[in-house]
Amino acid sequence: MNFHVCTLFPEMIKQGCNTSILGRAMEKGLITIGTTDIRDFSTNKHMKVDDYPYGGGAGMVMQAEPVYACVEHVKKQLGGNARVLYMTPQGRTFSQDMAQELAKEENLIFLCGHYEGIDERVLEEVVTDYVSIGDYVLTGGELPAMVMIDAIARLVPDVLHNDVSADIETFYDNLLEYPQYSRPAVWHDKEVPAVLLSGHHKNIEAWRYEQSLERTKRWRPDLYEKHMEAHPPVIKKKRKKKKNNSENK
Ligand code: 6GU
């Protein structure tokens, strides 16, 4: 899968994406993360890409032509009509579902704005999706693009070494993840829950599911409701009927 970022700060993207799991995914050729500097497409002799807003007001606006030329250049490079995601607090809020949907694409272009935004006319022509990462304002679209690339790239097959882990974690089925423990078995007088040391896989699975339900109910009642809608109690009664679940509780 290919990610491409149109930005005034390509170094920020390159620095932020070349470590750890994303770095390894790039080395393995599972993903590419390219950047193109919008400033390279300035038509101004001082390489300016912004100007005062018509009608007045604070700040500067990124001009249409350099943004247009940059995105069209990248589109041509990718050899198709890739989706163009504009990072803006006015967009649809990014979610795990959206990450899953975008992970099916072969190419994604991220357009990062700065200052007071980008001339509306070029947005109308090139943008396919307006995306926000939450209800707060950032100074530019680079961090949101990196957040999205991270969330999407880890869903690309083979990026995570443990291919089940993307499925059984937080937000899968609208549940938060159960608590995890590692050695030592006692730390600061706190013991690891006994069931996890039992080696009894069915019981461990049941305990983890209970923990996930409990946490979700307590911390994210909105998600809990969604989960219960999709899994009415009938299904859970069936689970409990299994002999070795109830006997060892
Ligand atoms: Cl996607 N961009 C900017 N500039 N600010 C944001 C955002 C995006 N999402 C939340 N705040």
XYZ file of C-alpha atoms and ligand atoms in Angstrom:
260
model
C 0.000 0.000 0.000
C 1.263 3.477 -0.881
C 0.814 6.569 1.269
C 1.730 9.915 -0.160
C 1.745 13.208 1.738
C 1.556 16.664 0.142
C 2.960 19.031 2.755
C 5.066 22.105 3.450
C 6.983 20.024 6.029
C 8.074 16.742 4.399
C 10.827 16.217 7.002
C 8.230 16.009 9.739
C 6.489 13.106 7.978
C 9.729 11.300 7.088
C 11.102 11.608 10.627
C 7.840 10.558 12.205
C 7.215 7.493 10.069
C 10.561 5.760 9.683
C 10.823 4.139 13.113
C 9.541 0.958 14.726
C 6.745 -0.946 13.010
C 6.196 1.500 10.147
C 9.938 1.612 9.457
C 10.094 -2.166 9.277
C 6.990 -2.313 7.062
C 8.722 0.056 4.629
C 11.929 -2.008 4.678
C 9.910 -5.136 3.950
C 8.237 -3.365 1.019
C 4.745 -3.766 2.493
C 4.082 -0.022 2.435
C 5.668 3.089 0.976
C 5.407 6.553 2.517
C 6.266 9.306 0.067
C 6.264 13.056 0.572
C 6.071 15.952 -1.865
C 6.838 19.521 -0.841
C 4.047 21.870 -1.895
C 6.626 24.688 -1.936
C 8.339 23.014 -4.932
C 5.257 24.000 -6.945
C 5.293 27.672 -6.035
C 4.966 29.953 -9.050
C 6.494 32.803 -7.089
C 10.169 33.743 -7.336
C 10.448 33.784 -3.534
C 8.833 30.317 -3.380
C 5.866 31.775 -1.523
C 2.768 29.560 -1.321
C 0.456 31.705 0.824
C -1.219 35.088 0.628
C -3.661 37.322 2.517
C -7.293 36.199 2.671
C -9.765 38.070 0.461
C -12.207 39.901 2.708
C -9.596 40.372 5.388
C -9.123 38.530 8.643
C -6.298 36.938 10.547
C -3.520 34.819 9.077
C -2.625 33.632 5.618
C -4.255 31.268 3.149
C -2.424 28.662 1.078
C -2.911 29.508 -2.573
C -4.743 27.268 -5.012
C -2.175 26.786 -7.776
C 0.787 25.281 -5.849
C -1.560 22.898 -4.017
C -3.249 21.922 -7.290
C 0.034 21.355 -9.132
C 1.422 19.318 -6.219
C -1.584 17.003 -5.889
C -1.895 16.535 -9.664
C 1.827 15.717 -9.856
C 1.472 13.057 -7.149
C -1.682 11.634 -8.732
C 0.145 11.265 -12.068
C 3.101 9.653 -10.278
C 0.807 7.107 -8.651
C -0.713 6.422 -12.058
C -4.385 6.557 -11.217
C -7.143 8.398 -9.469
C -6.196 7.951 -5.816
C -8.392 9.262 -3.023
C -7.213 12.645 -1.763
C -7.731 13.130 1.979
C -7.699 16.702 3.258
C -6.760 16.973 6.929
C -9.148 19.459 8.526
C -10.952 19.837 11.862
C -14.083 20.349 9.751
C -13.939 16.831 8.342
C -15.555 13.554 9.327
C -13.975 12.203 12.513
C -11.442 9.473 11.824
C -12.300 6.095 13.375
C -11.226 2.462 13.380
C -13.982 1.710 10.856
C -12.617 4.392 8.545
C -9.089 3.001 8.983
C -10.376 -0.422 7.974
C -12.088 0.986 4.907
C -9.066 3.049 3.818
C -6.715 0.074 4.306
C -8.370 -1.537 1.267
C -7.069 1.228 -1.028
C -3.870 0.785 -3.007
C -2.927 4.488 -2.919
C -3.832 7.307 -0.553
C -2.866 10.960 -0.900
C -2.902 13.121 2.233
C -3.139 16.881 1.773
C -1.858 18.878 4.738
C -2.780 22.518 5.143
C -1.234 25.180 7.335
C -1.982 28.745 8.342
C -5.684 29.547 8.069
C -6.311 26.840 5.508
C -6.273 26.355 1.744
C -8.104 28.284 -0.992
C -11.553 26.673 -1.218
C -11.481 26.430 -5.020
C -8.659 23.916 -5.186
C -10.207 21.844 -2.395
C -13.395 21.600 -4.487
C -11.389 20.238 -7.395
C -9.026 17.730 -5.806
C -10.308 16.571 -2.408
C -12.347 13.358 -2.156
C -12.511 13.072 1.670
C -12.406 15.689 4.451
C -11.041 14.059 7.594
C -10.519 15.285 11.175
C -8.845 13.352 13.978
C -10.906 14.924 16.765
C -12.551 18.051 18.086
C -9.525 20.255 18.716
C -7.500 22.517 16.475
C -3.914 21.748 15.445
C -1.422 24.000 13.679
C -1.270 21.783 10.592
C -2.359 18.542 8.995
C 0.954 16.676 9.387
C 0.256 15.096 12.778
C -3.241 14.007 11.713
C -1.772 12.485 8.510
C 0.788 10.579 10.590
C -1.887 9.394 13.005
C -3.968 8.105 10.118
C -1.029 6.473 8.312
C -0.096 4.648 11.526
C -3.644 3.421 12.128
C -4.130 2.317 8.500
C -0.674 0.791 7.900
C -0.945 -1.580 10.849
C -4.023 -3.107 9.204
C -2.096 -3.935 6.018
C -1.442 -7.712 5.944
C 1.914 -8.749 7.478
C 2.732 -5.312 8.944
C 2.102 -6.641 12.447
C 4.073 -9.847 12.985
C 1.244 -11.303 15.013
C -1.528 -11.312 12.427
C -4.297 -12.009 14.946
C -3.474 -9.061 17.169
C -5.156 -6.459 14.950
C -8.382 -8.412 15.368
C -8.609 -9.042 19.093
C -7.718 -5.661 20.472
C -9.320 -2.407 21.487
C -12.309 -1.409 19.306
C -12.650 -4.791 17.725
C -16.365 -5.470 18.080
C -16.636 -2.137 19.940
C -14.912 -3.505 23.037
C -11.932 -2.069 24.887
C -8.997 -4.400 25.397
C -8.689 -6.548 28.531
C -5.776 -5.835 30.937
C -2.381 -7.394 30.198
C 0.263 -8.683 32.626
C 3.841 -9.874 32.276
C 6.583 -11.077 34.645
C 7.065 -10.891 37.582
C 3.931 -12.643 38.937
C 4.005 -10.346 42.003
C 4.957 -6.666 41.744
C 4.451 -4.033 44.504
C 2.447 -6.705 46.376
C 0.073 -6.949 43.412
C -0.563 -10.423 42.064
C -1.329 -11.296 38.469
C -4.917 -12.655 38.315
C -4.680 -16.393 39.076
C -6.661 -17.481 36.024
C -3.877 -16.185 33.754
C -1.370 -18.520 35.442
C -3.717 -21.528 35.193
C -2.921 -22.462 31.616
C -6.644 -23.096 31.114
C -7.269 -21.422 27.775
C -11.077 -21.526 27.818
C -11.169 -19.893 31.258
C -8.613 -17.313 30.261
C -10.635 -16.423 27.198
C -13.830 -16.123 29.279
C -12.091 -13.972 31.910
C -10.667 -11.650 29.264
C -14.053 -11.245 27.612
C -15.637 -10.395 30.988
C -12.892 -7.841 31.653
C -13.405 -6.279 28.216
C -17.144 -6.022 28.827
C -16.677 -4.534 32.297
C -14.157 -1.899 31.182
C -16.189 -0.926 28.165
C -19.356 -0.574 30.244
C -17.532 1.607 32.766
C -15.312 3.783 30.559
C -17.107 3.797 27.226
C -20.828 3.200 27.770
C -21.415 4.429 24.206
C -19.332 1.559 22.789
C -20.818 -0.904 25.271
C -24.282 -0.119 23.957
C -23.154 -0.715 20.376
C -21.562 -4.015 21.340
C -24.704 -5.210 23.137
C -26.848 -4.234 20.158
C -24.726 -6.416 17.896
C -24.516 -9.225 20.490
C -27.818 -9.548 22.312
C -27.598 -11.442 25.645
C -28.986 -14.625 23.999
C -25.607 -15.269 22.428
C -23.846 -14.839 25.763
C -26.160 -17.261 27.557
C -25.080 -19.843 25.018
C -21.426 -19.160 25.835
C -22.043 -19.622 29.553
C -23.787 -22.952 28.975
C -20.495 -24.457 27.874
C -19.548 -26.772 30.731
C -15.936 -25.881 31.409
C -16.792 -22.162 31.490
C -19.204 -22.308 34.384
C -17.619 -25.142 36.346
C -14.352 -23.372 36.902
C -15.705 -19.921 37.714
Cl -7.179 16.681 10.418
N -6.191 19.082 10.898
C -5.982 20.127 11.678
N -5.289 21.147 11.199
N -6.445 20.234 12.909
C -7.145 19.207 13.360
C -7.391 18.058 12.617
C -6.909 18.038 11.356
N -8.120 17.196 13.341
C -8.312 17.797 14.504
N -7.720 18.991 14.529
